[in-house]
Short mmCIF file of C-alpha atoms and ligand atoms in Angstrom, two decimals:
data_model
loop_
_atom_site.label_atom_id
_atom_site.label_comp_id
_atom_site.label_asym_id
_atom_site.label_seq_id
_atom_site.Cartn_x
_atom_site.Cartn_y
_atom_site.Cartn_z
CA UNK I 18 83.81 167.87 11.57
CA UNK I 19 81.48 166.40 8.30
CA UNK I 20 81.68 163.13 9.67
CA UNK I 21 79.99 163.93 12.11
CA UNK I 22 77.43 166.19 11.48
CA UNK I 23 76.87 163.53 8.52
CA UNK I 24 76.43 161.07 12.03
CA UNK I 25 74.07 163.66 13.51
CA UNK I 26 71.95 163.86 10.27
CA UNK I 27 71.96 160.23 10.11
CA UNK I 28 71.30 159.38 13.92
CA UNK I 29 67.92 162.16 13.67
CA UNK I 30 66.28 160.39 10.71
CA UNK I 31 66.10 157.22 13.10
CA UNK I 32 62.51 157.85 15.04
CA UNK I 33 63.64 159.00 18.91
CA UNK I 34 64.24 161.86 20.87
CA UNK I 35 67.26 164.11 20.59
CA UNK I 36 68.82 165.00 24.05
CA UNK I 37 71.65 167.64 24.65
CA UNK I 38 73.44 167.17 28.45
CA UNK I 39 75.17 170.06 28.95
CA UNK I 40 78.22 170.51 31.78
CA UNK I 41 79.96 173.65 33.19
CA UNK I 42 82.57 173.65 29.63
CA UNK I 43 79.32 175.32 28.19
CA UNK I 44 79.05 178.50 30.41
CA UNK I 45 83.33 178.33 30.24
CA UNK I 46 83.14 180.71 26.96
CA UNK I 47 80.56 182.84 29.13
CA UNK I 48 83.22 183.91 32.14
CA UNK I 49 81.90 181.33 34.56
CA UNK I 50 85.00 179.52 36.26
CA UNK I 51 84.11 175.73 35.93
CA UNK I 52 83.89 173.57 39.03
CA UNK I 53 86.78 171.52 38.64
CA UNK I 54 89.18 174.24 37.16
CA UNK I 55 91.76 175.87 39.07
CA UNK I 56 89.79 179.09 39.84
CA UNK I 57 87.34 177.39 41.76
CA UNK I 58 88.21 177.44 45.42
CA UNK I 59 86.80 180.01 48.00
CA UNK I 60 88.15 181.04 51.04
CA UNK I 61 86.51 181.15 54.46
CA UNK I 62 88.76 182.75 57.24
CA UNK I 63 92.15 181.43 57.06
CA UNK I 64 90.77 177.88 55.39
CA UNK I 65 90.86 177.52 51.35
CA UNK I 66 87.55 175.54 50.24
CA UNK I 67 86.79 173.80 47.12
CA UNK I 68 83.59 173.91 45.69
CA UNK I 69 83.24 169.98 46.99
CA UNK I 70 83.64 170.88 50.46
CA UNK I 71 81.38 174.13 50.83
CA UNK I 72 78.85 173.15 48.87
CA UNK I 73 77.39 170.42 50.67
CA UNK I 74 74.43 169.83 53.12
CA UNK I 75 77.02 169.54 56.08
CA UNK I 76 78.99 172.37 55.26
CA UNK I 77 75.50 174.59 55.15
CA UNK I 78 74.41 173.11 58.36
CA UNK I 79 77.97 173.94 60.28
CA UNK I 80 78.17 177.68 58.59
CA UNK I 81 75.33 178.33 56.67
CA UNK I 82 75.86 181.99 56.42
CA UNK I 83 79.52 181.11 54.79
CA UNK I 84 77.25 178.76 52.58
CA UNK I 85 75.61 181.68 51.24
CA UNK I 86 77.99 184.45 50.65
CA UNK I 87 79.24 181.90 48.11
CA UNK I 88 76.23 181.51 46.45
CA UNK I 89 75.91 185.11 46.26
CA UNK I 90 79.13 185.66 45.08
CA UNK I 91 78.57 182.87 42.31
CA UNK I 92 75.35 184.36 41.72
CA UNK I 93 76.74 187.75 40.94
CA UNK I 94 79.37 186.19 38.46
CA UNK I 95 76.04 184.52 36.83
CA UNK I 96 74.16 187.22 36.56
CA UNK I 97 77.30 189.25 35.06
CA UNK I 98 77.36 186.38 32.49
CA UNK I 99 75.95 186.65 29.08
CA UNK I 100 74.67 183.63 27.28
CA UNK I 101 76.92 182.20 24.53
CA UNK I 102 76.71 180.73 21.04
CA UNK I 103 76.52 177.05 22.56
CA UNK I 104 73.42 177.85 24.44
CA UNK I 105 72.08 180.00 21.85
CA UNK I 106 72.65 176.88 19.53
CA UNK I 107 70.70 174.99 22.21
CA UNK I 108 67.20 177.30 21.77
CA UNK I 109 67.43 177.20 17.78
CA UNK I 110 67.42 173.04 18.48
CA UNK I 111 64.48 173.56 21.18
CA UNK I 112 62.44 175.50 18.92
CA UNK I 113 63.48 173.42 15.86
CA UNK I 114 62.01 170.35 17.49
CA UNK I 115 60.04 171.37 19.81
CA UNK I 116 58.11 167.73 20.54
CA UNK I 117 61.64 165.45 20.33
CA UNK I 118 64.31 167.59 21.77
CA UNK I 119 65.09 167.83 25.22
CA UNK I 120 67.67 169.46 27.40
CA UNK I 121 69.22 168.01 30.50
CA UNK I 122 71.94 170.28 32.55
CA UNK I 123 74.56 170.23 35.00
CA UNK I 124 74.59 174.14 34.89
CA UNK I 125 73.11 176.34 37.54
CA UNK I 126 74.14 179.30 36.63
CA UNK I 127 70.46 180.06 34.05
CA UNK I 128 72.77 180.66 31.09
CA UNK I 129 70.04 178.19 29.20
CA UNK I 130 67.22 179.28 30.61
CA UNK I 131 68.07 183.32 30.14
CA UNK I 132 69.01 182.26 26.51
CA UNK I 133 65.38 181.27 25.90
CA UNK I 134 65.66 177.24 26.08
CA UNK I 135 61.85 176.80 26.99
CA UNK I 136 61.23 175.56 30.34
CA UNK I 137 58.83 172.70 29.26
CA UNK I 138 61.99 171.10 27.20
CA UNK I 139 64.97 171.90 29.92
CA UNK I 140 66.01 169.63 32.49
CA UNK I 141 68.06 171.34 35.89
CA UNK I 142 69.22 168.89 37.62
CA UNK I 143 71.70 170.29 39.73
CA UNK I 144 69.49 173.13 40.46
CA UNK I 145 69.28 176.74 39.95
CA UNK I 146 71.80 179.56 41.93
CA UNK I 147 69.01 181.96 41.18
CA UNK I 148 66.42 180.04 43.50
CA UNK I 149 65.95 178.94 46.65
CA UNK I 150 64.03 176.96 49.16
CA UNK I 151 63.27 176.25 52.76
CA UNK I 152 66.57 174.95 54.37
CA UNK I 153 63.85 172.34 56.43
CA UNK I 154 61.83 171.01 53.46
CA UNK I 155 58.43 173.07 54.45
CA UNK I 156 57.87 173.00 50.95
CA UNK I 157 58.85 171.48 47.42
CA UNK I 158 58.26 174.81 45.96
CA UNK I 159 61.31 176.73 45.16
CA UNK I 160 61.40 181.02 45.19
CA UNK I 161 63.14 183.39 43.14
CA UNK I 162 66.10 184.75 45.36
CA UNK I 163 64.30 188.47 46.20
CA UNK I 164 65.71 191.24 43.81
CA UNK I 165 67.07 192.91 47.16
CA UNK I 166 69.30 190.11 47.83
CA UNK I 167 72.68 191.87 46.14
CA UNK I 168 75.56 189.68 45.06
CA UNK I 169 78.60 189.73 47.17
CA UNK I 170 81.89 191.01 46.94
CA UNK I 171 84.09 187.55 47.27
CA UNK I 172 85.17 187.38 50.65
CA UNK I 173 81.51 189.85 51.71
CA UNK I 174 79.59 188.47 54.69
CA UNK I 175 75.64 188.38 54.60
CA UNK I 176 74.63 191.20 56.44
CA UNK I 177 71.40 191.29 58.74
CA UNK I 178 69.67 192.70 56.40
CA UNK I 179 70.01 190.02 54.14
CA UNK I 180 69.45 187.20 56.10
CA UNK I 181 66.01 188.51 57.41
CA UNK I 182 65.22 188.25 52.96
CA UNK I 183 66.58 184.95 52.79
CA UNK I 184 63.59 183.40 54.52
CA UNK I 185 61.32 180.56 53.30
CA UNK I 186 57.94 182.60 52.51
CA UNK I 187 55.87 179.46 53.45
CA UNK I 188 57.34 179.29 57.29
CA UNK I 189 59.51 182.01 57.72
CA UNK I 190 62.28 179.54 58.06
CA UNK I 191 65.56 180.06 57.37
CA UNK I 192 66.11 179.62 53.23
CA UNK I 193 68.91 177.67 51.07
CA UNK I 194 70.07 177.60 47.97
CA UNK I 195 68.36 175.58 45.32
CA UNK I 196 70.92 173.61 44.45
CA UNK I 197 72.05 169.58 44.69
CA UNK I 198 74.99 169.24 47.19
CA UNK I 199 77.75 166.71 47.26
CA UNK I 200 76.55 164.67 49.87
CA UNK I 201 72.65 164.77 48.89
CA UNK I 202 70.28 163.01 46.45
CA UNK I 203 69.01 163.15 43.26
CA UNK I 204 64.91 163.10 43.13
CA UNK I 205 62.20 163.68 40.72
CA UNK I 206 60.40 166.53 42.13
CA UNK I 207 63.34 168.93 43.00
CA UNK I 208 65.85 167.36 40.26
CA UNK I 209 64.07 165.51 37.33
CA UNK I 210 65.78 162.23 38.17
CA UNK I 211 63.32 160.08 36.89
CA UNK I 212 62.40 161.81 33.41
CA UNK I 213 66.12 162.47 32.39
CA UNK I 214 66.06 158.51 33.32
CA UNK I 215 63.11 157.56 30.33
CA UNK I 216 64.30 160.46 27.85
CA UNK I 217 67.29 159.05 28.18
CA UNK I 218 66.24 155.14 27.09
CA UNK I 219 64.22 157.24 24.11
CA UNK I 220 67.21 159.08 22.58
CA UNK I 221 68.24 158.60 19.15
CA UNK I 222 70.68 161.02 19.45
CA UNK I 223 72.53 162.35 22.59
CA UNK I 224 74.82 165.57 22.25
CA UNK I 225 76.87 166.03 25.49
CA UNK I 226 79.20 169.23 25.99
CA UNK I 227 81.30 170.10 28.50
CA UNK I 228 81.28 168.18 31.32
CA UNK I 229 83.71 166.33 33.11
CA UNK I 230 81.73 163.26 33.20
CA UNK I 231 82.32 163.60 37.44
CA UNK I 232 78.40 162.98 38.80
CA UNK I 233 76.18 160.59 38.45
CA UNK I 234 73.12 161.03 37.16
CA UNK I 235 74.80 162.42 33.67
CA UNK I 236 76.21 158.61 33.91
CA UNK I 237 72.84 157.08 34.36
CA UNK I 238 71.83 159.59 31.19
CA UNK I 239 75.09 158.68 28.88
CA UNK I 240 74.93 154.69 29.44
CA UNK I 241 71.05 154.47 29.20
CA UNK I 242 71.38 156.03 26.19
CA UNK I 243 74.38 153.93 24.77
CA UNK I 244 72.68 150.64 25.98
CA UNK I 245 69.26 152.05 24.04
CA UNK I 246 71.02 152.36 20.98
CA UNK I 247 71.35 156.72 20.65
CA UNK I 248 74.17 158.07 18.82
CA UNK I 249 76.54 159.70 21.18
CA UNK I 250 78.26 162.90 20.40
CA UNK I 251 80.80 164.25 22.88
CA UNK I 252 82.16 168.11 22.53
CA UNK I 253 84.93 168.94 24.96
CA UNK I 254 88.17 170.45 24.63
CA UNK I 255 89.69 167.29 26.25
CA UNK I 256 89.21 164.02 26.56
CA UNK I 257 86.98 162.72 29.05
CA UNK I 258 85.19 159.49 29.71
CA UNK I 259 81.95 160.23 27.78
CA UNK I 260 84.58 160.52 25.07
CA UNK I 261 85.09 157.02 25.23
CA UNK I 262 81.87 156.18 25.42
CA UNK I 263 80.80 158.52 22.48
CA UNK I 264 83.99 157.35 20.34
CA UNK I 265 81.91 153.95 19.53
CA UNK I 266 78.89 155.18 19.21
CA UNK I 267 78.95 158.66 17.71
CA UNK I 268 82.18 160.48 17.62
CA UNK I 269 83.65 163.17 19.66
CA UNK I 270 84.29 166.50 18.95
CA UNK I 271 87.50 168.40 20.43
CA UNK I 272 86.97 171.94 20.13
CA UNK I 273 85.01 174.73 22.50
CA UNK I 274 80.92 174.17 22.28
CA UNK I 275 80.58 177.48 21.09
CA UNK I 276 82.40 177.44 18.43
CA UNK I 277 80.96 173.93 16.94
CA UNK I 278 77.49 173.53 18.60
CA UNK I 279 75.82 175.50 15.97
CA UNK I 280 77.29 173.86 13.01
CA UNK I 281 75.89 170.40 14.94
CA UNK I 282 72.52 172.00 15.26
CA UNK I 283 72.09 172.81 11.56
CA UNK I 284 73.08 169.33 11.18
CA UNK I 285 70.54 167.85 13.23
CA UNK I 286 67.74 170.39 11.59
CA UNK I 287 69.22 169.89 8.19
CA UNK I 288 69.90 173.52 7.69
CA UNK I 289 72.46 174.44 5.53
CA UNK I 290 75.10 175.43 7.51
CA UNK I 291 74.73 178.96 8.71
CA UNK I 292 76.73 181.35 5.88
N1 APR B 27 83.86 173.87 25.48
C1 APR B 27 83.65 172.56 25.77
N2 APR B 27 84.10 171.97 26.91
C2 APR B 27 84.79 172.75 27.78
C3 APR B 27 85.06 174.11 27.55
C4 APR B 27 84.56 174.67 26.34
N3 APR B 27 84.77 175.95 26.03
N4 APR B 27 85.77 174.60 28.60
C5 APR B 27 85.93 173.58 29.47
N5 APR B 27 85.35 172.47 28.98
C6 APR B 27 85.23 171.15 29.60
C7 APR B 27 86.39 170.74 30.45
O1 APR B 27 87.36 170.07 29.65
C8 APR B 27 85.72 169.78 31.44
O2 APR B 27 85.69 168.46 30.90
O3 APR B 27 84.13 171.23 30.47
C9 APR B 27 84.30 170.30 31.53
C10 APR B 27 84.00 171.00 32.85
O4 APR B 27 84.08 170.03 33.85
P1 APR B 27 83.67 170.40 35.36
O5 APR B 27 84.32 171.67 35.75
O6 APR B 27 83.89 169.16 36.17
O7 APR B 27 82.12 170.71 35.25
P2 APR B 27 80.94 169.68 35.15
O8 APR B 27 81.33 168.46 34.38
O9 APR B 27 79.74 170.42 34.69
O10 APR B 27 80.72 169.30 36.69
C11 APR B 27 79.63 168.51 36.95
O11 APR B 27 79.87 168.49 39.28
O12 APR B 27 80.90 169.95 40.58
C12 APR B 27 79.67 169.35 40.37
O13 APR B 27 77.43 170.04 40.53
C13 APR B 27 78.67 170.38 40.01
O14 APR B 27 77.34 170.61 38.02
C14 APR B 27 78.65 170.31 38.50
C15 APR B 27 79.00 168.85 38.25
#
């Protein structure tokens, strides 16, 4: 592990910013199943879904109310989640450099967020479960899912009485989730596109943990980086292909984020290790 927090230490003395993109691996530790892991499929009558097929624009427009009994059984696992040491790690780094670090993440569960990583410096974009907007695009603004919107049971249908709370309060309109489907867009207002983009060609250093390396924008994040010059720094209990990427330009780490991301971050503050 030296090596590379010596590579951390050296890659934040170079003038830059210092980005962390974070993937579903970080919220693992928490309880959250992660998308591409065995316990991620849901069941809708007799049919078995993966997370792929349901949570898309299509899937939401054919059976919406399916659509959102498994959000709100996801959001009840999120909001049963506690925040971990990897996103606690992930705040100290925020407030340690508060004008060069940055955040980007897959996660929409608001592990980061509900661990105190300051909005101003964190980067959604895949979304958040915990908010939603109006399913016909009244509106960029997004709204807190109301407190009387419960989580459901898995296998729970939305009842009438949640439905009629799962409007859009700008045209009554029926409300979705906040969240980036499979066979939708990335875009600046809803999902940061274009920022991650130029933080991304500014890095010095770029810590990435626990993702799959599946979507595309993290892609567009990882090679504008590499081609810009940042350190890469890959922490994952497996390989993956940011691994690759990272092994010649930073160095990969193969061990759960949070057990290692807070000896990187008192690297990359120059703290003495934490006793
Ligand atoms: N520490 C570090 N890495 C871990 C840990 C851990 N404790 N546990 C699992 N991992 C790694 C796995 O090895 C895997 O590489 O985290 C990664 C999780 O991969 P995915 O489940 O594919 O999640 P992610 O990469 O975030 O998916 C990206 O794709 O499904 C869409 O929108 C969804 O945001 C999601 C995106």
């Amino acid at each position: 592990m030296e090596p590379i927090l010596a590579t951390c230490r050296a890659a934040v003395a170079r003038p830059g910013k210092v980005l962390a993109l974070t993937g579903a691996g970080v919220s693992a530790e928490s309880g959250i199943p992660t998308f591409r892991g065995k316990e991620g499929y849901w069941t809708v009558g007799a049919r078995e879904y993966h997370p792929q097929d349901l949570a898309t624009h299509e899937a939401f427009e054919g059976m919406p109310w399916s659509v959102w009994a498994w959000y709100l059984y996801r959001l009840g696992v999120c909001r049963a989640a506690a925040p971990n040491a990897a996103h606690e790690a992930l705040v100290r780094l925020a407030r340690g450099l508060p004008d060069r670090f940055a955040l980007v993440t897959q996660n929409v569960d608001g592990l980061h967020r509900r661990a105190g990583s300051p909005d101003a410096q964190t980067f959604p974009i895949h979304g958040d479960i915990s908010l939603m907007r109006c399913a016909r695009d009244c509106t960029l603004d997004r709204f807190p899912i109301p407190d009387g919107v419960p989580a459901l049971a898995k296998g729970e249908e939305v009842s009438a009485a949640i439905k009629a709370l799962l409007v859009c309060p700008r045209c009554r309109g029926m409300a979705r989730p906040h969240v980036l489907w499979f066979d939708e867009s990335y875009d600046e207002p809803r999902f940061h596109l274009d920022t991650v983009r130029k933080l991304a060609t500014q890095a010095a250093l770029l810590v990435i943990a626990g993702t799959s390396a599946q979507t595309n924008l993290p892609w567009q994040v990882v090679t504008l980086a590499a081609r810009s010059g940042a350190t890469i720094i890959d922490v994952n209990i497996e390989d993956n292909p940011f691994g690759e990427i990272a092994e010649s330009s930073g160095g990969c780490v193969r061990a759960p984020a949070a057990t290692v991301m807070s000896a990187i971050v008192d690297a990359i503050l120059d703290r003495p290790a934490a006793g």
